[in-house]
Short mmCIF file of C-alpha atoms in Angstrom, two decimals:
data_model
loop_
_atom_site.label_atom_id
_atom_site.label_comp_id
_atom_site.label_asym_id
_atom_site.label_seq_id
_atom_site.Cartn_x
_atom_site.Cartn_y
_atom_site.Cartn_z
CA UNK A 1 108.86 64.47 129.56
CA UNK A 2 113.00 64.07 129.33
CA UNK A 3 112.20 60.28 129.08
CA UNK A 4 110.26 60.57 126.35
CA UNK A 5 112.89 62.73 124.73
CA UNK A 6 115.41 60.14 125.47
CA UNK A 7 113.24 57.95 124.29
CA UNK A 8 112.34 59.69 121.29
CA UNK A 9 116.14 60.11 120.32
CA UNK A 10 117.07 56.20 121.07
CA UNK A 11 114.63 55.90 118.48
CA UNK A 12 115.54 58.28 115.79
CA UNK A 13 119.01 56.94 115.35
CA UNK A 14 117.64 53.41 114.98
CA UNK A 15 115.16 54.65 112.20
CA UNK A 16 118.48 56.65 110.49
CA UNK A 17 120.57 53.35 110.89
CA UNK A 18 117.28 51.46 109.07
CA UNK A 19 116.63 53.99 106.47
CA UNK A 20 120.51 54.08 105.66
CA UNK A 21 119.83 50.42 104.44
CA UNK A 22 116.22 51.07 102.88
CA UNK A 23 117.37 53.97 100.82
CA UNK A 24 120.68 52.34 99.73
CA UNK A 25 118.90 49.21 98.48
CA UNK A 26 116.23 51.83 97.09
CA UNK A 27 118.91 53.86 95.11
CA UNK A 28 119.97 50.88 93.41
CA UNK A 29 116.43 49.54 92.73
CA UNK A 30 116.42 46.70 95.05
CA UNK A 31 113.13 45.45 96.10
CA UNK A 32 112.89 46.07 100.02
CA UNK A 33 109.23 44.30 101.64
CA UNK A 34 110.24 45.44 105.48
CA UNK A 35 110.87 48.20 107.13
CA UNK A 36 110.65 47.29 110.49
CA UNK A 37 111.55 49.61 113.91
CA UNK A 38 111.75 47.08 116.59
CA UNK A 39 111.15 43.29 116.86
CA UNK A 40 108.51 40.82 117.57
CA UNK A 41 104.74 41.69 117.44
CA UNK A 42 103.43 44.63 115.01
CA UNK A 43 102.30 47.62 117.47
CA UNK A 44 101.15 49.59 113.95
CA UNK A 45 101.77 48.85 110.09
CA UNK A 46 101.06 50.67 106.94
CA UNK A 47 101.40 48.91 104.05
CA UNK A 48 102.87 50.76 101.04
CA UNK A 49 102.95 49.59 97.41
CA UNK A 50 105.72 47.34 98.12
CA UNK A 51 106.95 47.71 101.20
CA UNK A 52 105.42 47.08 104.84
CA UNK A 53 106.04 49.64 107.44
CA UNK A 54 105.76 48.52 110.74
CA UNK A 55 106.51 49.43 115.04
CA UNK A 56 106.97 46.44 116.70
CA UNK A 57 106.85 45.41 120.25
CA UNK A 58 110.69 44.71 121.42
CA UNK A 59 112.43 48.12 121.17
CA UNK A 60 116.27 46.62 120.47
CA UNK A 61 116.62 48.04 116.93
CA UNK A 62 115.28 47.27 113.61
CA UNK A 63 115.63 45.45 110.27
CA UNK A 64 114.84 46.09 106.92
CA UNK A 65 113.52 42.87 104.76
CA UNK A 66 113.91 41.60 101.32
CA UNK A 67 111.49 39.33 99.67
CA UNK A 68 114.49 37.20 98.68
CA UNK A 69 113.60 34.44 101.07
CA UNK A 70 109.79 34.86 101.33
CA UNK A 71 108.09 32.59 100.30
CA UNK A 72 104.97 34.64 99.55
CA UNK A 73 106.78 36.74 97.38
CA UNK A 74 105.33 37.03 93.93
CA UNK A 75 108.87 38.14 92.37
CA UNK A 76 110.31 35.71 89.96
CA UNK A 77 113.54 34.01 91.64
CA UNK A 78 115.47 35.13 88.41
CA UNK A 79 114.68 39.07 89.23
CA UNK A 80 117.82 40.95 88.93
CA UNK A 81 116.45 43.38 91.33
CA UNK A 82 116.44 41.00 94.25
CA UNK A 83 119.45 41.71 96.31
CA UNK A 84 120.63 37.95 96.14
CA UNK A 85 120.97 38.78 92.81
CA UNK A 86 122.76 41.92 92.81
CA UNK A 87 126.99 41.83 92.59
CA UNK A 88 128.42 41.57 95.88
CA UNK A 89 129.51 45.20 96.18
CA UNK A 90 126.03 46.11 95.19
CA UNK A 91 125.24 44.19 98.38
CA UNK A 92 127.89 45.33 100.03
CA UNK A 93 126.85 48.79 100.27
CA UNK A 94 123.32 48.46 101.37
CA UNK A 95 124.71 46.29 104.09
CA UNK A 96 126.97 48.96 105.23
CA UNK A 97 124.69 51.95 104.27
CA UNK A 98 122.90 51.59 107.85
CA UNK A 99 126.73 52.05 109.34
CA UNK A 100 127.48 55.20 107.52
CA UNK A 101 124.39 56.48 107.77
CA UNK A 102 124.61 56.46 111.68
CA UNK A 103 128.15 58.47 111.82
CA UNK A 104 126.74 60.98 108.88
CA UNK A 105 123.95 61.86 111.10
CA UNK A 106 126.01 61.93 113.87
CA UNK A 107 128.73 64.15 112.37
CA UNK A 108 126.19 66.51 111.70
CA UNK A 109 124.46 66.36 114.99
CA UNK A 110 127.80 67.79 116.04
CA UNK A 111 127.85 70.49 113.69
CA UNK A 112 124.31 71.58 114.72
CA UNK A 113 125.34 71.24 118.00
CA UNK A 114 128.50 74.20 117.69
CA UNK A 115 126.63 76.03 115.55
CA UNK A 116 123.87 76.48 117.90
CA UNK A 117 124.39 75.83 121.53
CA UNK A 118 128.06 75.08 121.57
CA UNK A 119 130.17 72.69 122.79
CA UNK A 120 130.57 72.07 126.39
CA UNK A 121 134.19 73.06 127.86
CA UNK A 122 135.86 73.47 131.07
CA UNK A 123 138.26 75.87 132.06
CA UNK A 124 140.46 73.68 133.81
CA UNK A 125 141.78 75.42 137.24
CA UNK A 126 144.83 73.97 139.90
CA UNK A 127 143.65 70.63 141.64
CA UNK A 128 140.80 68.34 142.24
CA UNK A 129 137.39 69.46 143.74
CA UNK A 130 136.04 66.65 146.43
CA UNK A 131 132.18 67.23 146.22
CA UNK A 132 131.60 63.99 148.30
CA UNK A 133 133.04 62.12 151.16
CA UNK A 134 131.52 59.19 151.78
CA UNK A 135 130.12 58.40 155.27
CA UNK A 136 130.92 55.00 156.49
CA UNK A 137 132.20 54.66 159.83
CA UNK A 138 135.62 53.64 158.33
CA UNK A 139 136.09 55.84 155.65
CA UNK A 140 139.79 57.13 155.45
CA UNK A 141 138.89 60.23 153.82
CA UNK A 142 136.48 61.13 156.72
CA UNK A 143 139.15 60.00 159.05
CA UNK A 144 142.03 61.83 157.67
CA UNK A 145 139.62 64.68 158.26
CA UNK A 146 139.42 65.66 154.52
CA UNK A 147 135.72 67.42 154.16
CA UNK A 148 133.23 67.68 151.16
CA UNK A 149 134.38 71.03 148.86
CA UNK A 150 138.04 70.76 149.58
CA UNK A 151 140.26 71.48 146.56
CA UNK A 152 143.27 69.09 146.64
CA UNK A 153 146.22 70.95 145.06
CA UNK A 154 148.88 68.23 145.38
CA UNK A 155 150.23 64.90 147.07
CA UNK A 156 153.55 64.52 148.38
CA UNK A 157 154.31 67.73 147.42
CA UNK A 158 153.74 66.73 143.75
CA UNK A 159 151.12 69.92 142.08
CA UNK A 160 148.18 68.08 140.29
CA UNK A 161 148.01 70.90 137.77
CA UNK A 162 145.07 72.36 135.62
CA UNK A 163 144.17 69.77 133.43
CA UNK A 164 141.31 66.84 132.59
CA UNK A 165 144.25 64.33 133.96
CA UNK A 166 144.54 66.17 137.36
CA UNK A 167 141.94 63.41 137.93
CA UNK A 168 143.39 60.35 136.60
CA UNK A 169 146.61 61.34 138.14
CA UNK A 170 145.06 61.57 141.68
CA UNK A 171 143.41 58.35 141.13
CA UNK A 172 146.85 56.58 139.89
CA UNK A 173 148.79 57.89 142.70
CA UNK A 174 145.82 56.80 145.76
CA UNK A 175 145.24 53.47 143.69
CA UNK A 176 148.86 52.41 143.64
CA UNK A 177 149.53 53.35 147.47
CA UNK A 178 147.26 51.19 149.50
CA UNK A 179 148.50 51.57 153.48
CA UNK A 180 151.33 54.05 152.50
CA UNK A 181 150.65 57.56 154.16
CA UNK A 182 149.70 60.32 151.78
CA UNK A 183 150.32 63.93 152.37
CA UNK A 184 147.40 66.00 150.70
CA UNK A 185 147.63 69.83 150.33
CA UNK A 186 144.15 70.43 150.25
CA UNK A 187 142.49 74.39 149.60
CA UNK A 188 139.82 75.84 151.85
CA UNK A 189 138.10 78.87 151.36
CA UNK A 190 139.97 80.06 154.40
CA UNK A 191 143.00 78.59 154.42
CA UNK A 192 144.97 75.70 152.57
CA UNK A 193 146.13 73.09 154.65
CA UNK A 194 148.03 69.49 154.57
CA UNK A 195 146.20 66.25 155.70
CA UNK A 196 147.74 62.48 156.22
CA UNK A 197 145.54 60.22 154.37
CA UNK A 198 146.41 56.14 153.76
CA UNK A 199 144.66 54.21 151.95
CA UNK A 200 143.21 51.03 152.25
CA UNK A 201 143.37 48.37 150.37
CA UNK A 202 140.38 47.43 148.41
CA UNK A 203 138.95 44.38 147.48
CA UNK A 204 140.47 44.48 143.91
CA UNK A 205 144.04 45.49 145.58
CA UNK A 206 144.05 48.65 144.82
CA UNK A 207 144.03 51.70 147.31
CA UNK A 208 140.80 54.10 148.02
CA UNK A 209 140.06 56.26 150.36
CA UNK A 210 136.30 56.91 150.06
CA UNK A 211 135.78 59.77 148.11
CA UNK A 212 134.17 61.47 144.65
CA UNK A 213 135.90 63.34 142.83
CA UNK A 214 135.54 66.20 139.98
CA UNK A 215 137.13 68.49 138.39
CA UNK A 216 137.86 71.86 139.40
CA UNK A 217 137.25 74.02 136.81
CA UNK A 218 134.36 76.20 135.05
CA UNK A 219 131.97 74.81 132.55
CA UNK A 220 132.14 77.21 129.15
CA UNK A 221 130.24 76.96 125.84
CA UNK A 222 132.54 76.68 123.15
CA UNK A 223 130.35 78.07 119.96
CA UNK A 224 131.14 78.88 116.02
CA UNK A 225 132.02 81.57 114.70
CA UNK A 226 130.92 80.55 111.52
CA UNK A 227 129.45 77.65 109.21
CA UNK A 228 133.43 77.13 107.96
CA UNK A 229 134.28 76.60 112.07
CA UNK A 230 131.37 74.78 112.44
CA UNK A 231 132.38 71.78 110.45
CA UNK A 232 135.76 71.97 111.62
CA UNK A 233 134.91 72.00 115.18
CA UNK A 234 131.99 69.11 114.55
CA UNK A 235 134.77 66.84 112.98
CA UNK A 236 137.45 67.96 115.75
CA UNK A 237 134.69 66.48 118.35
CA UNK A 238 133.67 63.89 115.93
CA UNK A 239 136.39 62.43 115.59
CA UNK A 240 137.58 62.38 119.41
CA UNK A 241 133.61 60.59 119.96
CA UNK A 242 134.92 57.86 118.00
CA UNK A 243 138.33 57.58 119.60
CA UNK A 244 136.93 57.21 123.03
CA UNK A 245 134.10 54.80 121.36
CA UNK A 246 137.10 52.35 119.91
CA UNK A 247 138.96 52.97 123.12
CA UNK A 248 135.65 51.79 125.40
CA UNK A 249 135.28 48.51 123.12
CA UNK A 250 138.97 47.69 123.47
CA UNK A 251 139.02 47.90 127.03
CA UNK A 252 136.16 46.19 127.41
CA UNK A 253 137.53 43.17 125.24
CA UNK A 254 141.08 43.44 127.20
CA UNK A 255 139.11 43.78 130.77
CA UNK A 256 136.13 42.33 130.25
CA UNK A 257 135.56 41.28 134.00
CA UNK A 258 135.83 45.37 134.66
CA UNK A 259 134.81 46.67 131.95
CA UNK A 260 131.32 44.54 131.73
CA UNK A 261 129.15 45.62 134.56
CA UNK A 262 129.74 49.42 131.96
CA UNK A 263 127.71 48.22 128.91
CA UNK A 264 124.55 49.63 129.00
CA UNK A 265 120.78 48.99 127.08
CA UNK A 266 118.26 50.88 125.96
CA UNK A 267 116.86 51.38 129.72
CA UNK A 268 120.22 52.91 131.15
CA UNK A 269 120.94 54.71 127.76
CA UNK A 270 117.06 56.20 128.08
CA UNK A 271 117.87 56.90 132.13
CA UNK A 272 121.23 59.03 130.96
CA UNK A 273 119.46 60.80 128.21
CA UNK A 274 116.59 61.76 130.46
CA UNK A 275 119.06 63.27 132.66
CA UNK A 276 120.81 65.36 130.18
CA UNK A 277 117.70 66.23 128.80
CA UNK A 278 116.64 67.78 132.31
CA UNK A 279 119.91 69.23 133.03
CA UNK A 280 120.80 70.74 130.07
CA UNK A 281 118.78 70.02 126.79
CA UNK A 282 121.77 71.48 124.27
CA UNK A 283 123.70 69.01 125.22
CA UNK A 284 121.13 65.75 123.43
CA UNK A 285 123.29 66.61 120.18
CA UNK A 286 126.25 65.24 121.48
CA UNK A 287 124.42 62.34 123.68
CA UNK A 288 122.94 61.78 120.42
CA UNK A 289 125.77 61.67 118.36
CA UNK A 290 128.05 59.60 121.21
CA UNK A 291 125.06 56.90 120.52
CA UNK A 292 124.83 56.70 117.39
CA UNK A 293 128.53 56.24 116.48
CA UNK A 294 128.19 53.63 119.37
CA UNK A 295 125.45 51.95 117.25
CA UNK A 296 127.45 52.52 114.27
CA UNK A 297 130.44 50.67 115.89
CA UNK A 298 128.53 47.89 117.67
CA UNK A 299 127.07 47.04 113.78
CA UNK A 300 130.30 46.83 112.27
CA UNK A 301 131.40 44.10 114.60
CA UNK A 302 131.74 41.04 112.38
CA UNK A 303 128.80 38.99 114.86
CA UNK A 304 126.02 36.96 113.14
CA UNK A 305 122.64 38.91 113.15
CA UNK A 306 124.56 42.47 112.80
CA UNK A 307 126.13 44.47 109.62
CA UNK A 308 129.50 42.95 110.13
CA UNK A 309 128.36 39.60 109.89
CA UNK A 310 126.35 39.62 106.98
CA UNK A 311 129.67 41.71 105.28
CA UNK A 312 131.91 38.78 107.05
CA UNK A 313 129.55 35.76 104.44
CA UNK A 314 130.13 38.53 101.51
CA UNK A 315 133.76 38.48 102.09
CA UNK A 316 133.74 35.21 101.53
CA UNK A 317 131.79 35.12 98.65
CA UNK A 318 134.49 37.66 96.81
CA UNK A 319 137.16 35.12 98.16
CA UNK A 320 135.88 31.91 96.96
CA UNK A 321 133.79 32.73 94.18
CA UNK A 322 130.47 31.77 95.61
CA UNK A 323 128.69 32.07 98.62
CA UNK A 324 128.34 29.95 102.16
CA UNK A 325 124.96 27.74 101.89
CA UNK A 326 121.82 29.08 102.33
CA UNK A 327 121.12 27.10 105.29
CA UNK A 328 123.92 27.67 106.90
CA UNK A 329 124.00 31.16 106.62
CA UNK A 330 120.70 31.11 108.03
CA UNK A 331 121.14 28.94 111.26
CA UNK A 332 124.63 30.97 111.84
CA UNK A 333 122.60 34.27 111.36
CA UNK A 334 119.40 33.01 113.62
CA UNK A 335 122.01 32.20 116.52
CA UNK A 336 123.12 35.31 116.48
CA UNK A 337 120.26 36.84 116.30
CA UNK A 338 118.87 35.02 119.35
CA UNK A 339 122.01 35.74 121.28
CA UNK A 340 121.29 39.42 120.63
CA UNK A 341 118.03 39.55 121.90
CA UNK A 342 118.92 37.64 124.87
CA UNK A 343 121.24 39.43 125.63
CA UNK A 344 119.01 42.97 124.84
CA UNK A 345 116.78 41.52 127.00
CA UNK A 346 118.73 40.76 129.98
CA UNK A 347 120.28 44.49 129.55
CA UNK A 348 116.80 45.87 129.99
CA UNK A 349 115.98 44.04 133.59
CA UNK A 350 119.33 44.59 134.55
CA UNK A 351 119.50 47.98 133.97
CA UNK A 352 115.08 48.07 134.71
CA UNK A 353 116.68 46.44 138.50
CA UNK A 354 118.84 49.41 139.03
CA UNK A 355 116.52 52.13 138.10
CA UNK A 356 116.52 54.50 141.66
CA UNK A 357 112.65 53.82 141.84
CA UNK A 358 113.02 49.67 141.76
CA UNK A 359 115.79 50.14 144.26
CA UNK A 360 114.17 51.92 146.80
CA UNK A 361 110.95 49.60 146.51
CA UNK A 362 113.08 47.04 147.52
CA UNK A 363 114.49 49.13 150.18
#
């Protein structure tokens, strides 16, 4: 049931991102012949008075179609209502409309979300929970005799403090001190005590030690008041989903040998929204929303076959009076679009590979 709910939510923000487009071309009396959730073969179809509706078989987004370019079409070339036709910021904003539509919905997921369930928080308390030590034979944390459930409170003397960066700060300090011994003071229901741990050095040369950590801390709800706190708090969060978003692309252009093996598809996207959906269903709206800016931001991109692209050859157009050649807009679109599917598709048995129940067939 929580992967059809993941499931189910994948798809609703591809149908806003595709009805952001339809209903923006609609508005402005554009003739739209496609609606289309999906690629490839039809699954199901309903044909209205001018549009098809259709659920096709490859499930790595959507499109919406103009009859500008079929060849069936029975609209005069000349129609002012075709969107080759329209001015370029008429164009312009169906283009983006799929974009915006994305972080509206997701802005208000967010708002739902605080009105409603609330916000996850954690009250932040002193140090670093361990939950995990892992078990190889060689493990420095096992060796050092450092146990699963200790709370470390500081190294070298140095407190680690309340805070989401207790974390980070722990991980700097073991990262950048590979075979230098490491006092821990480490909390135990009984008794606090201080271990020697060094590091090793890792195959990236860096230092680890062979643990998982977490924060120590309680997990609150953080809930309106009112509809007036509501939207404050839901553009508070919305705007920090969007921070981290930007910050995840950039790192993943300025370490993409890193950052790479990170990006996820529709099958790992599906496996984490299954899991929240099991562990705690209140907290989709925010899953949700973290998605569908993601979508919003991946579509912006200026890459043949997405929203940035096509806003990319309209740029152009404004600059230079007129636009790129049809056929060359076409092959440089096609490419693209190729690329994405190949590389959709490679996501999905990737990500299909490292599903728990693959692994242990394998196993």
């Amino acid at each position: 049931m929580s992967v059809l709910i993941a499931i189910g939510v994948l798809a609703l923000l591809i149908v806003v991102h595709e009805l952001g487009h339809f209903a923006a071309a609609r508005w402005q009396s554009i003739h739209v012949n496609r609606f289309s959730i999906g690629f490839g073969p039809a699954l199901a179809k309903y044909q209205g008075k001018e549009t098809e509706y259709a659920l096709r078989a490859i499930p790595l987004g959507g499109y919406v179609g103009f009859p500008d370019d079929d060849p069936d079409s029975q609209i005069p070339n000349n129609d002012p209502d075709l969107l080759r036709n329209r001015p370029v910021f008429d164009r312009a904003i169906v283009i983006s409309a799929g974009v915006i539509a994305n972080l509206i919905f997701a802005y208000f997921l967010l708002v739902t979300q605080v009105a409603t369930v609330g916000f996850p928080q954690i009250n932040y308390q002193e140090g670093v929970i361990i939950p995990e030590v892992f078990t190889a034979e060689n493990s420095v944390a096992k060796q050092a005799g450092i146990q699963a459930g200790d709370i470390v409170l500081a190294i070298n003397d140095q407190p680690l403090g309340a805070s989401q960066n207790a974390i980070i700060d722990f991980r700097d300090i073991i990262q950048s001190s590979p075979a230098q011994p490491l006092k821990l003071t480490i909390k135990r229901p009984t008794e606090t005590i201080d271990l020697i741990v060094t590091p090793e050095l890792g195959s990236d040369g860096q230092g680890k030690i062979g643990v998982r950590l977490a924060p120590n801390g309680e997990e609150t709800r953080l809930k309106a008041d009112n509809f007036g706190q509501a939207f404050s708090l839901g553009a508070g969060e919305f705007q920090r989903l969007i921070l981290l978003t930007v910050q995840g692309f950039g790192q993943l252009v300025s370490n993409f040998k890193d950052s790479v093996q990170q990006v996820a598809g529709p099958v790992k996207i599906v496996e984490y929204g299954a899991a929240i959906a099991r562990n705690d269903a209140g907290n989709l709206f925010q899953f949700a929303a973290l998605i569908s800016i993601n979508l919003a931001v991946i579509n912006i991109l200026p890459l043949p076959a997405l929203d940035g692209g096509q806003l990319v050859f309209l740029l152009i157009e404004a600059l230079v009076g007129k636009p790129l050649p049809t056929k060359l807009q076409d092959n440089i679109m096609q490419t693209g679009l190729v690329l994405l599917l190949g590389l959709g598709v490679f996501l999905i048995v990737r990500d299909t590979a490292n599903l728990a129940v693959f692994q242990d067939l394998f196993q």
